[in-house]
């Protein structure tokens, strides 16, 4: 997972870039996947950008909630996703 996180940090995103993560087909997300999303969001935010999660499925929402991260996911969700 560290290799993936390192690759994400090297993404060629312009400062202030918003990345849209379409989660409508995600049937399951485990702890490493959540860590990856958190790292991606942190990297974007450090550069003045943002992560927007589109259409998360119930399992996606519940997984974040089970880790105490429901409010974080809510921050990323696009209204009327």
Tab-separated table of N, CA and C in Angstrom, residues 9-79:
chain	number	residue	atom	x	y	z
A	9	UNK	N	0.962	10.359	-4.494
A	9	UNK	CA	1.592	11.633	-4.140
A	9	UNK	C	2.276	12.274	-5.335
A	10	UNK	N	2.649	11.451	-6.307
A	10	UNK	CA	3.338	11.960	-7.481
A	10	UNK	C	2.400	12.291	-8.638
A	11	UNK	N	1.097	12.235	-8.391
A	11	UNK	CA	0.152	12.565	-9.448
A	11	UNK	C	0.413	13.976	-9.959
A	12	UNK	N	0.274	14.122	-11.246
A	12	UNK	CA	0.502	15.438	-11.858
A	12	UNK	C	-0.777	16.268	-11.755
A	13	UNK	N	-1.096	16.696	-10.553
A	13	UNK	CA	-2.269	17.527	-10.332
A	13	UNK	C	-1.828	18.965	-10.137
A	14	UNK	N	-2.543	19.856	-10.775
A	14	UNK	CA	-2.258	21.277	-10.600
A	14	UNK	C	-2.655	21.686	-9.189
A	15	UNK	N	-1.969	22.668	-8.619
A	15	UNK	CA	-2.366	23.159	-7.299
A	15	UNK	C	-3.839	23.560	-7.305
A	16	UNK	N	-4.541	23.171	-6.261
A	16	UNK	CA	-5.954	23.501	-6.153
A	16	UNK	C	-6.875	22.566	-6.916
A	17	UNK	N	-6.340	21.504	-7.466
A	17	UNK	CA	-7.105	20.546	-8.263
A	17	UNK	C	-8.146	19.815	-7.410
A	18	UNK	N	-9.308	19.572	-7.991
A	18	UNK	CA	-10.334	18.752	-7.354
A	18	UNK	C	-10.380	17.429	-8.087
A	19	UNK	N	-10.302	16.338	-7.334
A	19	UNK	CA	-10.358	15.002	-7.906
A	19	UNK	C	-11.702	14.387	-7.555
A	20	UNK	N	-12.413	13.886	-8.558
A	20	UNK	CA	-13.704	13.235	-8.358
A	20	UNK	C	-13.487	11.725	-8.272
A	21	UNK	N	-13.937	11.141	-7.168
A	21	UNK	CA	-13.843	9.692	-6.970
A	21	UNK	C	-15.251	9.123	-7.099
A	22	UNK	N	-15.507	8.398	-8.180
A	22	UNK	CA	-16.820	7.805	-8.423
A	22	UNK	C	-16.889	6.478	-7.671
A	23	UNK	N	-17.682	6.451	-6.614
A	23	UNK	CA	-17.758	5.273	-5.742
A	23	UNK	C	-19.024	4.451	-5.955
A	24	UNK	N	-19.741	4.704	-7.038
A	24	UNK	CA	-21.023	4.031	-7.232
A	24	UNK	C	-20.908	2.531	-7.497
A	25	UNK	N	-19.764	2.062	-7.936
A	25	UNK	CA	-19.598	0.623	-8.201
A	25	UNK	C	-18.821	-0.096	-7.104
A	26	UNK	N	-18.447	0.638	-6.074
A	26	UNK	CA	-17.680	0.043	-4.984
A	26	UNK	C	-18.612	-0.789	-4.106
A	27	UNK	N	-18.397	-2.086	-4.100
A	27	UNK	CA	-19.236	-2.984	-3.310
A	27	UNK	C	-18.677	-3.222	-1.919
A	28	UNK	N	-17.352	-3.081	-1.796
A	28	UNK	CA	-16.703	-3.270	-0.499
A	28	UNK	C	-15.442	-2.422	-0.473
A	29	UNK	N	-15.162	-1.858	0.680
A	29	UNK	CA	-13.902	-1.137	0.866
A	29	UNK	C	-13.381	-1.535	2.244
A	30	UNK	N	-12.167	-2.026	2.278
A	30	UNK	CA	-11.557	-2.481	3.529
A	30	UNK	C	-10.608	-1.400	4.059
A	31	UNK	N	-10.017	-1.675	5.183
A	31	UNK	CA	-9.146	-0.701	5.840
A	31	UNK	C	-8.049	-0.163	4.920
A	32	UNK	N	-7.326	-1.005	4.173
A	32	UNK	CA	-6.293	-0.437	3.286
A	32	UNK	C	-6.873	0.510	2.226
A	33	UNK	N	-8.046	0.201	1.723
A	33	UNK	CA	-8.690	1.083	0.749
A	33	UNK	C	-9.069	2.415	1.363
A	34	UNK	N	-9.572	2.373	2.593
A	34	UNK	CA	-9.921	3.604	3.300
A	34	UNK	C	-8.668	4.423	3.568
A	35	UNK	N	-7.584	3.743	3.956
A	35	UNK	CA	-6.318	4.451	4.178
A	35	UNK	C	-5.846	5.136	2.901
A	36	UNK	N	-6.037	4.476	1.791
A	36	UNK	CA	-5.656	5.032	0.499
A	36	UNK	C	-6.470	6.288	0.189
A	37	UNK	N	-7.763	6.246	0.430
A	37	UNK	CA	-8.623	7.408	0.205
A	37	UNK	C	-8.209	8.559	1.132
A	38	UNK	N	-7.921	8.236	2.392
A	38	UNK	CA	-7.485	9.261	3.342
A	38	UNK	C	-6.173	9.907	2.898
A	39	UNK	N	-5.236	9.098	2.440
A	39	UNK	CA	-3.948	9.622	1.980
A	39	UNK	C	-4.126	10.495	0.739
A	40	UNK	N	-4.977	10.059	-0.154
A	40	UNK	CA	-5.254	10.827	-1.360
A	40	UNK	C	-5.861	12.176	-1.001
A	41	UNK	N	-6.842	12.174	-0.114
A	41	UNK	CA	-7.484	13.422	0.307
A	41	UNK	C	-6.478	14.357	0.968
A	42	UNK	N	-5.625	13.811	1.827
A	42	UNK	CA	-4.622	14.632	2.516
A	42	UNK	C	-3.659	15.260	1.524
A	43	UNK	N	-3.236	14.493	0.533
A	43	UNK	CA	-2.318	15.003	-0.481
A	43	UNK	C	-2.963	16.126	-1.279
A	44	UNK	N	-4.200	15.916	-1.670
A	44	UNK	CA	-4.917	16.949	-2.416
A	44	UNK	C	-5.086	18.218	-1.581
A	45	UNK	N	-5.480	18.039	-0.327
A	45	UNK	CA	-5.733	19.177	0.552
A	45	UNK	C	-4.456	19.958	0.847
A	46	UNK	N	-3.315	19.267	0.953
A	46	UNK	CA	-2.044	19.953	1.183
A	46	UNK	C	-1.693	20.870	0.026
A	47	UNK	N	-2.148	20.509	-1.176
A	47	UNK	CA	-1.884	21.328	-2.352
A	47	UNK	C	-3.000	22.316	-2.650
A	48	UNK	N	-3.917	22.479	-1.695
A	48	UNK	CA	-5.017	23.417	-1.893
A	48	UNK	C	-6.166	22.847	-2.698
A	49	UNK	N	-6.118	21.548	-2.949
A	49	UNK	CA	-7.162	20.891	-3.728
A	49	UNK	C	-8.195	20.212	-2.842
A	50	UNK	N	-8.979	19.363	-3.460
A	50	UNK	CA	-10.040	18.689	-2.719
A	50	UNK	C	-10.376	17.351	-3.365
A	51	UNK	N	-10.934	16.479	-2.546
A	51	UNK	CA	-11.468	15.206	-3.001
A	51	UNK	C	-12.982	15.302	-2.928
A	52	UNK	N	-13.652	14.848	-3.989
A	52	UNK	CA	-15.104	14.772	-3.993
A	52	UNK	C	-15.473	13.326	-4.280
A	53	UNK	N	-16.277	12.727	-3.398
A	53	UNK	CA	-16.734	11.349	-3.574
A	53	UNK	C	-18.137	11.391	-4.164
A	54	UNK	N	-18.294	10.759	-5.311
A	54	UNK	CA	-19.571	10.735	-6.006
A	54	UNK	C	-20.299	9.412	-5.779
A	55	UNK	N	-21.548	9.478	-5.437
A	55	UNK	CA	-22.456	8.334	-5.371
A	55	UNK	C	-21.929	7.138	-4.573
A	56	UNK	N	-21.475	7.341	-3.341
A	56	UNK	CA	-20.989	6.179	-2.580
A	56	UNK	C	-22.138	5.224	-2.258
A	57	UNK	N	-21.875	3.944	-2.427
A	57	UNK	CA	-22.867	2.923	-2.092
A	57	UNK	C	-22.941	2.760	-0.587
A	58	UNK	N	-23.997	2.125	-0.134
A	58	UNK	CA	-24.230	1.962	1.299
A	58	UNK	C	-23.061	1.252	1.984
A	59	UNK	N	-22.489	0.236	1.352
A	59	UNK	CA	-21.357	-0.488	1.946
A	59	UNK	C	-20.149	0.438	2.128
A	60	UNK	N	-19.937	1.325	1.188
A	60	UNK	CA	-18.849	2.298	1.249
A	60	UNK	C	-19.077	3.221	2.447
A	61	UNK	N	-20.282	3.727	2.572
A	61	UNK	CA	-20.646	4.622	3.671
A	61	UNK	C	-20.523	3.915	5.017
A	62	UNK	N	-21.011	2.682	5.092
A	62	UNK	CA	-20.948	1.931	6.340
A	62	UNK	C	-19.515	1.621	6.754
A	63	UNK	N	-18.656	1.348	5.800
A	63	UNK	CA	-17.252	1.059	6.118
A	63	UNK	C	-16.566	2.273	6.736
A	64	UNK	N	-16.799	3.435	6.186
A	64	UNK	CA	-16.232	4.648	6.773
A	64	UNK	C	-16.817	4.880	8.160
A	65	UNK	N	-18.115	4.636	8.315
A	65	UNK	CA	-18.762	4.803	9.607
A	65	UNK	C	-18.213	3.857	10.651
A	66	UNK	N	-17.943	2.620	10.268
A	66	UNK	CA	-17.416	1.626	11.203
A	66	UNK	C	-16.040	2.011	11.726
A	67	UNK	N	-15.316	2.816	10.955
A	67	UNK	CA	-13.987	3.265	11.374
A	67	UNK	C	-14.041	4.644	12.038
A	68	UNK	N	-15.246	5.146	12.261
A	68	UNK	CA	-15.384	6.455	12.891
A	68	UNK	C	-15.094	7.606	11.944
A	69	UNK	N	-15.230	7.367	10.638
A	69	UNK	CA	-14.878	8.365	9.637
A	69	UNK	C	-16.078	8.863	8.832
A	70	UNK	N	-17.276	8.662	9.362
A	70	UNK	CA	-18.483	9.072	8.633
A	70	UNK	C	-18.480	10.570	8.346
A	71	UNK	N	-18.052	11.372	9.312
A	71	UNK	CA	-18.059	12.823	9.104
A	71	UNK	C	-17.052	13.228	8.028
A	72	UNK	N	-15.940	12.523	7.954
A	72	UNK	CA	-14.929	12.809	6.923
A	72	UNK	C	-15.514	12.514	5.541
A	73	UNK	N	-16.189	11.372	5.417
A	73	UNK	CA	-16.805	11.013	4.140
A	73	UNK	C	-17.862	12.042	3.756
A	74	UNK	N	-18.625	12.489	4.714
A	74	UNK	CA	-19.657	13.495	4.449
A	74	UNK	C	-19.037	14.772	3.898
A	75	UNK	N	-17.862	15.133	4.379
A	75	UNK	CA	-17.166	16.330	3.878
A	75	UNK	C	-16.824	16.196	2.403
A	76	UNK	N	-16.575	14.980	1.953
A	76	UNK	CA	-16.152	14.756	0.575
A	76	UNK	C	-17.302	14.543	-0.394
A	77	UNK	N	-18.486	14.235	0.124
A	77	UNK	CA	-19.597	13.914	-0.750
A	77	UNK	C	-20.135	15.142	-1.460
A	78	UNK	N	-20.408	14.949	-2.737
A	78	UNK	CA	-20.982	16.023	-3.527
A	78	UNK	C	-22.494	16.021	-3.283
A	79	UNK	N	-23.051	17.170	-2.955
A	79	UNK	CA	-24.499	17.229	-2.767
A	79	UNK	C	-25.229	16.728	-4.014
